[in-house]
Amino acid sequence: MISWQEITIRVLLAAMFGAFIGLERERKDWAAGLRTHMMVSVGSCLIMIVSSFGFSDILGAPNVNLDPSRIAAQVVSGIGFLGAGAILFSKQGTIRGLTTAAGLWTVAAIGLATGSGLYFAAGSTTLLAIVILWGLQPIEKKFLKKFRHVSLRIVVNNSMKQSELLKMFSMHPEVRIQSFSCEREDETYTLLITFENSSLDIYQNIIDELRENTQVKQIHWNQ
């Protein structure tokens, strides 16, 4: 049986590891911030302790056959529900929160490792997670920016022809269309256009022209 001192150490360490990662998410003002990550880590730690030691008094009893790892294993699948709540899908087709969801999943694993007494594994994973979330972000923005695409979502009246919009884009040779799709509704249709270039600066003139067009109802873009 594990002592109460050891339980206290493991729970406090799990809270600390979760706080380190939660602070980085809190800095981005995400809904899943400091307290959420701490609770996930502490909860996973406690579940691991209960799974490992909570049934030690009946193990070995006649007609009793238990697998101590089964309760802890449910954390891996159960955390998916919490991660799904952190993922946001906007009407413009932008998905946000995947990194936060992955962070919650990682924090749950850290809590399980702490609860099982694998302090080095939990600590080193926490450090590596912070480096990935915080340290690699400037590098990602700097070197991967040219590989990103710009998406433009335009809602126009049915009276406006698609060829008019395409002609507008063709007048700007620096703009290269990667994909083009159309969704028609009762009185309007929506065009979703993806461009190869990563900066919105070269599209500013086109966006200004679209805003001046009375047939254009809505314009949304994202990178």
XYZ file of N, CA and C in Angstrom:
669
model
N 0.842 -1.198 0.000
C 0.000 0.000 0.000
C 0.879 1.251 0.000
N 0.519 2.236 -0.770
C 1.282 3.460 -0.875
C 0.964 4.376 0.313
N 1.976 5.107 0.808
C 1.796 5.978 1.964
C 1.134 7.289 1.550
N 0.559 7.995 2.547
C -0.093 9.262 2.241
C 0.920 10.322 1.826
N 2.166 10.213 2.334
C 3.198 11.162 1.918
C 3.509 11.015 0.435
N 3.596 9.774 -0.018
C 3.884 9.526 -1.429
C 2.715 9.980 -2.307
N 1.497 9.784 -1.837
C 0.331 10.244 -2.589
C 0.357 11.759 -2.732
N 0.701 12.449 -1.639
C 0.758 13.915 -1.670
C 1.805 14.402 -2.660
N 2.969 13.758 -2.653
C 4.048 14.153 -3.562
C 3.614 13.979 -5.011
N 2.997 12.868 -5.314
C 2.608 12.589 -6.696
C 1.517 13.545 -7.176
N 0.541 13.822 -6.317
C -0.544 14.730 -6.711
C -0.020 16.148 -6.903
N 0.856 16.607 -6.000
C 1.413 17.954 -6.120
C 2.298 18.083 -7.357
N 3.083 17.066 -7.636
C 3.912 17.092 -8.837
C 3.052 17.124 -10.099
N 1.972 16.353 -10.097
C 1.073 16.357 -11.257
C 0.464 17.734 -11.457
N 0.080 18.392 -10.360
C -0.474 19.741 -10.465
C 0.564 20.715 -11.012
N 1.807 20.563 -10.574
C 2.867 21.457 -11.032
C 3.164 21.244 -12.514
N 3.251 19.989 -12.939
C 3.512 19.710 -14.355
C 2.382 20.255 -15.225
N 1.137 20.052 -14.788
C 0.002 20.577 -15.551
C -0.009 22.091 -15.601
N 0.445 22.727 -14.507
C 0.470 24.189 -14.457
C 1.473 24.757 -15.454
N 2.619 24.104 -15.608
C 3.634 24.601 -16.536
C 3.087 24.678 -17.960
N 2.400 23.620 -18.375
C 1.833 23.605 -19.724
C 0.612 24.516 -19.804
N -0.177 24.553 -18.742
C -1.359 25.401 -18.732
C -1.037 26.883 -18.805
N 0.099 27.279 -18.240
C 0.499 28.689 -18.311
C 0.738 29.123 -19.755
N 1.306 28.241 -20.552
C 1.554 28.579 -21.956
C 0.249 28.746 -22.701
N -0.733 27.891 -22.427
C -2.045 28.017 -23.061
C -2.798 29.229 -22.521
N -2.619 29.533 -21.235
C -3.264 30.701 -20.641
C -2.754 31.983 -21.274
N -1.477 31.975 -21.652
C -0.885 33.143 -22.296
C -1.564 33.439 -23.618
N -2.073 32.408 -24.295
C -2.787 32.594 -25.561
C -4.270 32.891 -25.350
N -4.689 32.949 -24.057
C -6.073 33.252 -23.708
C -7.038 32.195 -24.235
N -6.621 30.921 -24.187
C -7.500 29.828 -24.577
C -8.417 29.461 -23.420
N -9.584 28.888 -23.751
C -10.532 28.478 -22.722
C -9.928 27.405 -21.825
N -9.186 26.475 -22.415
C -8.475 25.454 -21.644
C -7.116 26.021 -21.243
N -7.074 26.621 -20.073
C -5.857 27.295 -19.640
C -5.229 26.625 -18.445
N -4.787 27.432 -17.496
C -4.022 26.953 -16.348
C -4.800 25.944 -15.514
N -5.987 26.327 -15.070
C -6.740 25.457 -14.166
C -7.177 24.166 -14.844
N -7.563 24.259 -16.111
C -8.001 23.061 -16.830
C -6.874 22.047 -16.938
N -5.682 22.505 -17.321
C -4.559 21.588 -17.453
C -4.139 21.004 -16.108
N -4.213 21.817 -15.061
C -3.880 21.298 -13.729
C -4.880 20.234 -13.293
N -6.164 20.479 -13.533
C -7.175 19.508 -13.137
C -7.047 18.202 -13.910
N -6.756 18.306 -15.200
C -6.578 17.092 -16.007
C -5.397 16.283 -15.490
N -4.297 16.963 -15.197
C -3.101 16.271 -14.719
C -3.334 15.644 -13.348
N -3.947 16.403 -12.425
C -4.208 15.876 -11.076
C -5.214 14.725 -11.136
N -6.263 14.888 -11.925
C -7.251 13.825 -12.040
C -6.664 12.547 -12.614
N -5.836 12.685 -13.639
C -5.195 11.500 -14.228
C -4.254 10.839 -13.233
N -3.553 11.663 -12.462
C -2.641 11.130 -11.447
C -3.405 10.321 -10.401
N -4.514 10.875 -9.917
C -5.301 10.176 -8.902
C -5.893 8.881 -9.451
N -6.371 8.920 -10.689
C -6.919 7.703 -11.300
C -5.851 6.629 -11.394
N -4.623 7.030 -11.729
C -3.537 6.062 -11.810
C -3.220 5.474 -10.438
N -3.248 6.313 -9.401
C -2.982 5.822 -8.049
C -4.070 4.844 -7.611
N -5.322 5.214 -7.872
C -6.426 4.323 -7.522
C -6.347 3.029 -8.304
N -6.006 3.129 -9.592
C -5.919 1.933 -10.428
C -4.813 1.000 -9.959
N -3.705 1.584 -9.474
C -2.557 0.771 -9.078
C -2.664 0.230 -7.654
N -3.239 1.045 -6.748
C -3.200 0.669 -5.330
C -4.575 0.605 -4.669
N -5.607 1.054 -5.358
C -6.914 1.123 -4.714
C -7.555 -0.219 -4.433
N -7.111 -1.274 -5.112
C -7.718 -2.595 -4.930
C -6.718 -3.608 -4.375
N -5.659 -3.088 -3.764
C -4.621 -3.989 -3.246
C -5.128 -4.864 -2.106
N -6.177 -4.427 -1.406
C -6.664 -5.198 -0.257
C -7.426 -6.447 -0.666
N -7.909 -6.499 -1.920
C -8.663 -7.684 -2.344
C -7.917 -8.492 -3.409
N -6.773 -7.984 -3.858
C -5.994 -8.752 -4.832
C -5.485 -10.034 -4.175
N -5.588 -11.112 -4.881
C -5.159 -12.398 -4.344
C -6.229 -13.132 -3.577
N -7.402 -12.481 -3.375
C -8.497 -13.153 -2.687
C -9.091 -14.226 -3.583
N -9.713 -15.218 -3.009
C -10.312 -16.293 -3.824
C -11.364 -15.743 -4.794
N -11.346 -16.256 -6.006
C -12.304 -15.908 -7.050
C -12.249 -14.429 -7.457
N -11.150 -13.771 -7.181
C -10.978 -12.363 -7.554
C -9.847 -12.267 -8.563
N -10.165 -11.741 -9.737
C -9.163 -11.588 -10.796
C -9.287 -10.181 -11.360
N -8.374 -9.282 -10.978
C -8.446 -7.874 -11.367
C -7.232 -7.488 -12.196
N -7.465 -6.554 -13.126
C -6.381 -5.964 -13.908
C -6.228 -4.513 -13.460
N -5.205 -4.185 -12.674
C -5.066 -2.830 -12.118
C -4.916 -1.740 -13.177
N -4.563 -2.096 -14.396
C -4.332 -1.083 -15.425
C -5.595 -0.679 -16.169
N -6.698 -1.369 -15.953
C -7.886 -1.118 -16.752
C -8.494 0.257 -16.472
N -8.499 0.691 -15.218
C -9.075 1.993 -14.896
C -8.237 3.108 -15.500
N -6.915 3.032 -15.358
C -6.028 4.056 -15.914
C -6.119 4.106 -17.428
N -6.363 2.978 -18.057
C -6.432 2.945 -19.517
C -7.608 3.751 -20.046
N -8.659 3.898 -19.248
C -9.827 4.648 -19.710
C -9.556 6.150 -19.807
N -8.500 6.630 -19.149
C -8.157 8.046 -19.236
C -7.776 8.403 -20.668
N -7.069 7.516 -21.336
C -6.584 7.787 -22.692
C -7.746 8.040 -23.643
N -8.792 7.233 -23.533
C -9.955 7.426 -24.401
C -10.889 8.499 -23.854
N -11.032 8.580 -22.540
C -11.942 9.548 -21.950
C -11.514 10.982 -22.149
N -10.206 11.225 -22.211
C -9.730 12.598 -22.396
C -10.102 13.127 -23.777
N -10.459 12.237 -24.684
C -10.859 12.673 -26.020
C -12.106 13.544 -25.999
N -13.028 13.292 -25.062
C -14.232 14.119 -24.963
C -13.875 15.538 -24.551
N -12.944 15.668 -23.621
C -12.521 16.997 -23.192
C -11.751 17.701 -24.309
N -10.922 16.954 -25.025
C -10.179 17.531 -26.135
C -11.088 17.998 -27.247
N -12.173 17.258 -27.484
C -13.120 17.665 -28.532
C -13.775 18.989 -28.192
N -13.971 19.252 -26.902
C -14.567 20.517 -26.502
C -13.642 21.698 -26.710
N -12.342 21.441 -26.825
C -11.376 22.522 -27.022
C -11.212 22.879 -28.495
N -11.762 22.061 -29.388
C -11.616 22.286 -30.825
C -12.783 23.127 -31.314
N -12.482 24.208 -32.001
C -13.488 25.122 -32.518
C -13.484 25.061 -34.037
N -14.674 24.986 -34.627
C -14.825 24.986 -36.083
C -15.706 26.163 -36.458
N -15.128 27.141 -37.118
C -15.869 28.344 -37.472
C -16.598 28.161 -38.789
N -17.511 29.087 -39.076
C -18.266 29.035 -40.325
C -17.387 29.274 -41.533
N -16.252 29.913 -41.320
C -15.352 30.183 -42.436
C -14.476 28.976 -42.779
N -14.691 27.866 -42.096
C -13.935 26.660 -42.394
C -12.620 26.563 -41.654
N -12.412 27.418 -40.662
C -11.168 27.404 -39.906
C -11.327 26.523 -38.673
N -10.359 25.661 -38.459
C -10.351 24.798 -37.285
C -9.286 25.299 -36.317
N -9.680 25.548 -35.083
C -8.764 26.021 -34.066
C -8.886 25.138 -32.831
N -7.803 25.060 -32.078
C -7.834 24.319 -30.825
C -7.236 22.931 -30.886
N -6.743 22.518 -32.045
C -6.154 21.180 -32.145
C -4.919 21.046 -31.255
N -4.104 22.099 -31.209
C -2.905 22.047 -30.366
C -3.280 21.985 -28.893
N -4.301 22.740 -28.500
C -4.756 22.695 -27.112
C -5.309 21.317 -26.762
N -6.061 20.713 -27.682
C -6.590 19.370 -27.448
C -5.456 18.358 -27.304
N -4.437 18.486 -28.161
C -3.280 17.594 -28.050
C -2.532 17.839 -26.738
N -2.514 19.111 -26.307
C -1.881 19.426 -25.028
C -2.606 18.794 -23.857
N -3.924 18.798 -23.875
C -4.698 18.153 -22.819
C -4.441 16.653 -22.792
N -4.349 16.059 -23.962
C -4.060 14.631 -24.056
C -2.676 14.324 -23.486
N -1.708 15.196 -23.779
C -0.357 15.015 -23.257
C -0.316 15.210 -21.749
N -1.044 16.218 -21.258
C -1.089 16.462 -19.818
C -1.699 15.266 -19.087
N -2.708 14.645 -19.683
C -3.289 13.451 -19.080
C -2.248 12.334 -18.977
N -1.447 12.182 -20.023
C -0.389 11.173 -19.991
C 0.654 11.507 -18.931
N 0.965 12.783 -18.780
C 1.919 13.205 -17.747
C 1.371 12.891 -16.358
N 0.072 13.152 -16.176
C -0.543 12.823 -14.896
C -0.505 11.333 -14.600
N -0.735 10.508 -15.611
C -0.659 9.057 -15.422
C 0.754 8.626 -15.053
N 1.739 9.211 -15.728
C 3.129 8.864 -15.422
C 3.502 9.284 -14.005
N 3.036 10.463 -13.593
C 3.322 10.923 -12.237
C 2.652 10.027 -11.205
N 1.411 9.654 -11.476
C 0.695 8.783 -10.551
C 1.320 7.415 -10.406
N 2.010 6.964 -11.443
C 2.668 5.652 -11.369
C 4.085 5.740 -10.813
N 4.541 6.970 -10.490
C 5.871 7.129 -9.911
C 6.977 7.334 -10.920
N 6.641 7.522 -12.185
C 7.655 7.756 -13.216
C 7.931 9.257 -13.300
N 8.600 9.786 -12.297
C 8.800 11.225 -12.187
C 9.679 11.781 -13.304
N 10.726 11.064 -13.640
C 11.620 11.556 -14.694
C 10.891 11.613 -16.029
N 10.119 10.576 -16.329
C 9.371 10.563 -17.593
C 8.363 11.705 -17.636
N 7.681 11.939 -16.515
C 6.694 13.020 -16.477
C 7.367 14.381 -16.580
N 8.473 14.570 -15.870
C 9.162 15.857 -15.900
C 9.773 16.171 -17.250
N 10.436 15.178 -17.848
C 11.060 15.407 -19.151
C 10.013 15.636 -20.235
N 8.873 14.950 -20.151
C 7.801 15.168 -21.120
C 7.209 16.570 -20.964
N 7.069 17.033 -19.722
C 6.585 18.394 -19.489
C 7.515 19.421 -20.110
N 8.809 19.243 -19.889
C 9.793 20.167 -20.461
C 9.741 20.152 -21.985
N 9.662 18.968 -22.571
C 9.604 18.859 -24.024
C 8.317 19.466 -24.575
N 7.206 19.291 -23.869
C 5.936 19.865 -24.318
C 5.995 21.386 -24.320
N 6.632 21.967 -23.307
C 6.762 23.425 -23.253
C 7.627 23.924 -24.406
N 8.693 23.199 -24.708
C 9.543 23.584 -25.835
C 8.759 23.525 -27.140
N 7.949 22.491 -27.309
C 7.165 22.353 -28.538
C 6.124 23.463 -28.650
N 5.422 23.758 -27.559
C 4.337 24.737 -27.601
C 4.832 26.168 -27.677
N 5.903 26.456 -26.976
C 6.362 27.842 -26.858
C 7.624 28.113 -27.670
N 8.602 27.220 -27.581
C 9.885 27.472 -28.224
C 9.875 27.325 -29.726
N 9.070 26.394 -30.237
C 9.075 26.144 -31.678
C 8.142 27.062 -32.453
N 7.287 27.804 -31.764
C 6.329 28.643 -32.474
C 6.983 29.722 -33.338
N 7.996 30.468 -32.835
C 8.647 31.461 -33.711
C 9.305 30.834 -34.925
N 9.899 29.649 -34.737
C 10.536 28.964 -35.863
C 9.492 28.540 -36.883
N 8.359 28.052 -36.391
C 7.285 27.634 -37.297
C 6.770 28.808 -38.114
N 6.568 29.951 -37.467
C 6.055 31.118 -38.173
C 7.053 31.624 -39.208
N 8.333 31.535 -38.883
C 9.350 32.104 -39.756
C 9.623 31.245 -40.980
N 9.766 29.955 -40.784
C 10.200 29.077 -41.874
C 9.050 28.390 -42.606
N 7.881 28.291 -41.987
C 6.779 27.593 -42.639
C 5.727 28.531 -43.202
N 5.931 29.828 -43.059
C 4.940 30.782 -43.524
C 4.728 30.694 -45.026
N 5.806 30.455 -45.767
C 5.679 30.428 -47.224
C 4.897 29.222 -47.727
N 4.706 28.206 -46.878
C 3.972 27.022 -47.298
C 2.488 27.101 -46.950
N 2.100 28.151 -46.239
C 0.709 28.287 -45.869
C -0.092 28.909 -47.009
N -1.394 28.708 -46.951
C -2.267 29.190 -48.001
C -3.284 30.168 -47.427
N -3.783 31.007 -48.285
C -4.832 31.961 -47.929
C -6.146 31.471 -48.519
N -7.188 31.438 -47.686
C -8.523 31.046 -48.145
C -9.430 32.254 -48.109
N -10.168 32.445 -49.177
C -11.092 33.573 -49.296
C -12.491 33.029 -49.521
N -13.412 33.416 -48.651
C -14.808 32.963 -48.738
C -15.677 34.157 -49.112
N -16.356 34.065 -50.249
C -17.126 35.181 -50.782
C -18.578 34.744 -50.979
N -19.498 35.509 -50.427
C -20.934 35.267 -50.608
C -21.487 36.371 -51.496
N -22.052 35.993 -52.646
C -22.546 36.972 -53.623
C -23.965 36.607 -54.046
N -24.642 37.557 -54.680
C -25.977 37.310 -55.209
C -25.914 36.373 -56.411
N -27.016 35.685 -56.643
C -27.075 34.778 -57.788
C -26.978 35.517 -59.119
N -27.302 36.813 -59.102
C -27.260 37.583 -60.339
C -25.826 37.849 -60.810
N -24.870 37.703 -59.947
C -23.480 37.936 -60.318
C -22.863 36.637 -60.837
N -22.237 36.697 -61.989
C -21.648 35.519 -62.604
C -20.281 35.208 -61.989
N -19.981 33.923 -61.916
C -18.684 33.515 -61.394
C -17.544 33.994 -62.278
N -17.821 34.084 -63.566
C -16.776 34.518 -64.493
C -16.328 35.950 -64.196
N -17.226 36.781 -63.654
C -16.848 38.141 -63.305
C -15.819 38.157 -62.181
N -16.018 37.291 -61.196
C -15.054 37.213 -60.097
C -13.720 36.668 -60.584
N -13.771 35.610 -61.387
C -12.530 35.022 -61.889
C -11.766 36.006 -62.765
N -12.500 36.799 -63.518
C -11.847 37.820 -64.349
C -11.141 38.855 -63.486
N -11.734 39.172 -62.352
C -11.123 40.123 -61.439
C -9.793 39.593 -60.919
N -9.759 38.290 -60.595
C -8.520 37.695 -60.105
C -7.480 37.577 -61.213
N -7.936 37.336 -62.431
C -6.995 37.172 -63.546
C -6.276 38.476 -63.878
N -6.825 39.602 -63.474
C -6.186 40.896 -63.717
C -4.999 41.134 -62.791
N -4.787 40.220 -61.857
C -3.656 40.329 -60.940
C -2.782 39.087 -61.117
N -1.746 39.161 -61.928
C -0.933 37.975 -62.234
C -0.195 37.404 -61.024
N 0.013 38.209 -59.988
C 0.733 37.699 -58.818
C -0.132 36.766 -57.969
N -1.421 36.741 -58.255
C -2.348 35.891 -57.513
C -2.518 34.570 -58.253
N -2.287 33.481 -57.546
C -2.415 32.147 -58.136
C -3.421 31.333 -57.341
N -4.479 30.903 -58.011
C -5.543 30.134 -57.365
C -5.154 28.661 -57.318
N -5.254 28.085 -56.116
C -4.945 26.664 -55.959
C -6.189 25.790 -56.075
N -7.285 26.224 -55.450
C -8.530 25.458 -55.530
C -9.716 26.419 -55.551
N -10.819 25.928 -56.087
C -12.006 26.769 -56.274
C -13.243 25.889 -56.118
N -14.188 26.317 -55.252
C -15.425 25.561 -55.071
C -16.585 26.526 -54.907
N -17.780 26.016 -55.184
C -18.972 26.867 -55.155
C -20.119 26.116 -54.486
N -20.835 26.811 -53.603
C -22.020 26.270 -52.944
C -23.186 27.220 -53.214
N -24.196 26.740 -53.935
C -25.319 27.585 -54.331
C -26.475 27.433 -53.348
N -27.088 28.574 -52.983
C -28.257 28.586 -52.119
C -29.425 29.235 -52.866
N -30.454 29.677 -52.134
C -31.664 30.206 -52.785
C -31.383 31.498 -53.541
N -30.859 32.496 -52.829
C -30.644 33.801 -53.432
C -29.168 34.168 -53.546
N -28.312 33.357 -53.005
C -26.865 33.641 -53.036
C -26.102 32.357 -53.339
N -24.839 32.509 -53.618
C -23.942 31.364 -53.688
C -22.607 31.767 -53.072
N -21.935 30.764 -52.518
C -20.694 30.983 -51.782
C -19.524 30.394 -52.547
N -18.498 31.211 -52.714
C -17.268 30.778 -53.374
C -16.165 30.638 -52.328
N -15.519 29.513 -52.345
C -14.373 29.290 -51.458
C -13.133 29.110 -52.333
N -12.219 30.058 -52.247
C -11.034 30.081 -53.104
C -9.786 29.998 -52.229
N -8.889 29.103 -52.574
C -7.626 28.952 -51.861
C -6.485 29.383 -52.775
N -5.614 30.222 -52.251
C -4.495 30.761 -53.021
C -3.181 30.157 -52.538
N -2.220 30.134 -53.432
C -0.920 29.553 -53.109
C -0.077 30.472 -52.231
N -0.214 31.776 -52.422
C 0.602 32.707 -51.658
C 0.123 32.773 -50.217
N 1.030 33.181 -49.302
C 0.715 33.137 -47.881
C 0.375 34.492 -47.289
N 0.639 35.574 -47.968
C 0.414 36.899 -47.412
C -0.849 37.513 -47.984
N -1.619 38.177 -47.111
C -2.841 38.840 -47.555
C -2.568 40.192 -48.197
N -1.360 40.676 -48.111
C -1.054 42.002 -48.639
C -1.326 42.093 -50.139
N -0.964 41.051 -50.883
C -1.129 41.105 -52.333
C -2.595 40.976 -52.746
N -3.462 40.581 -51.799
C -4.879 40.451 -52.105
C -5.682 41.658 -51.633
N -5.025 42.614 -51.029
C -5.749 43.734 -50.449
C -6.521 44.516 -51.498
N -5.924 44.726 -52.663
C -6.623 45.455 -53.731
C -7.868 44.712 -54.196
N -7.754 43.405 -54.314
C -8.903 42.605 -54.740
C -10.005 42.664 -53.687
N -9.609 42.558 -52.423
C -10.592 42.609 -51.340
C -11.298 43.960 -51.325
N -10.548 45.027 -51.559
C -11.157 46.361 -51.610
C -12.145 46.468 -52.768
N -11.809 45.890 -53.919
C -12.718 45.900 -55.058
C -13.994 45.110 -54.772
N -13.825 43.986 -54.093
C -14.990 43.171 -53.764
C -15.917 43.898 -52.787
N -15.343 44.616 -51.845
C -16.154 45.343 -50.875
C -16.965 46.464 -51.526
N -16.440 47.025 -52.595
C -17.150 48.095 -53.295
C -18.247 47.557 -54.210
N -18.225 46.257 -54.481
C -19.217 45.652 -55.359
C -20.505 45.389 -54.576
N -21.621 45.935 -55.047
C -22.898 45.791 -54.346
C -23.445 44.367 -54.405
N -22.954 43.544 -55.338
C -23.415 42.171 -55.448
C -22.774 41.258 -54.402
N -21.690 41.712 -53.798
C -20.974 40.917 -52.802
C -21.573 41.176 -51.430
N -22.028 40.109 -50.768
C -22.681 40.219 -49.462
C -21.704 40.069 -48.302
N -20.815 39.102 -48.384
C -19.885 38.828 -47.286
C -18.529 38.445 -47.841
N -17.478 38.793 -47.081
C -16.112 38.406 -47.423
C -15.410 37.961 -46.147
N -14.857 36.758 -46.165
C -14.077 36.252 -45.040
C -12.784 35.654 -45.591
N -11.710 35.804 -44.826
C -10.450 35.188 -45.236
C -9.708 34.699 -44.012
N -8.820 33.774 -44.217
C -8.000 33.245 -43.134
C -6.706 32.716 -43.710
N -5.707 32.572 -42.845
C -4.395 32.042 -43.224
C -4.121 30.788 -42.425
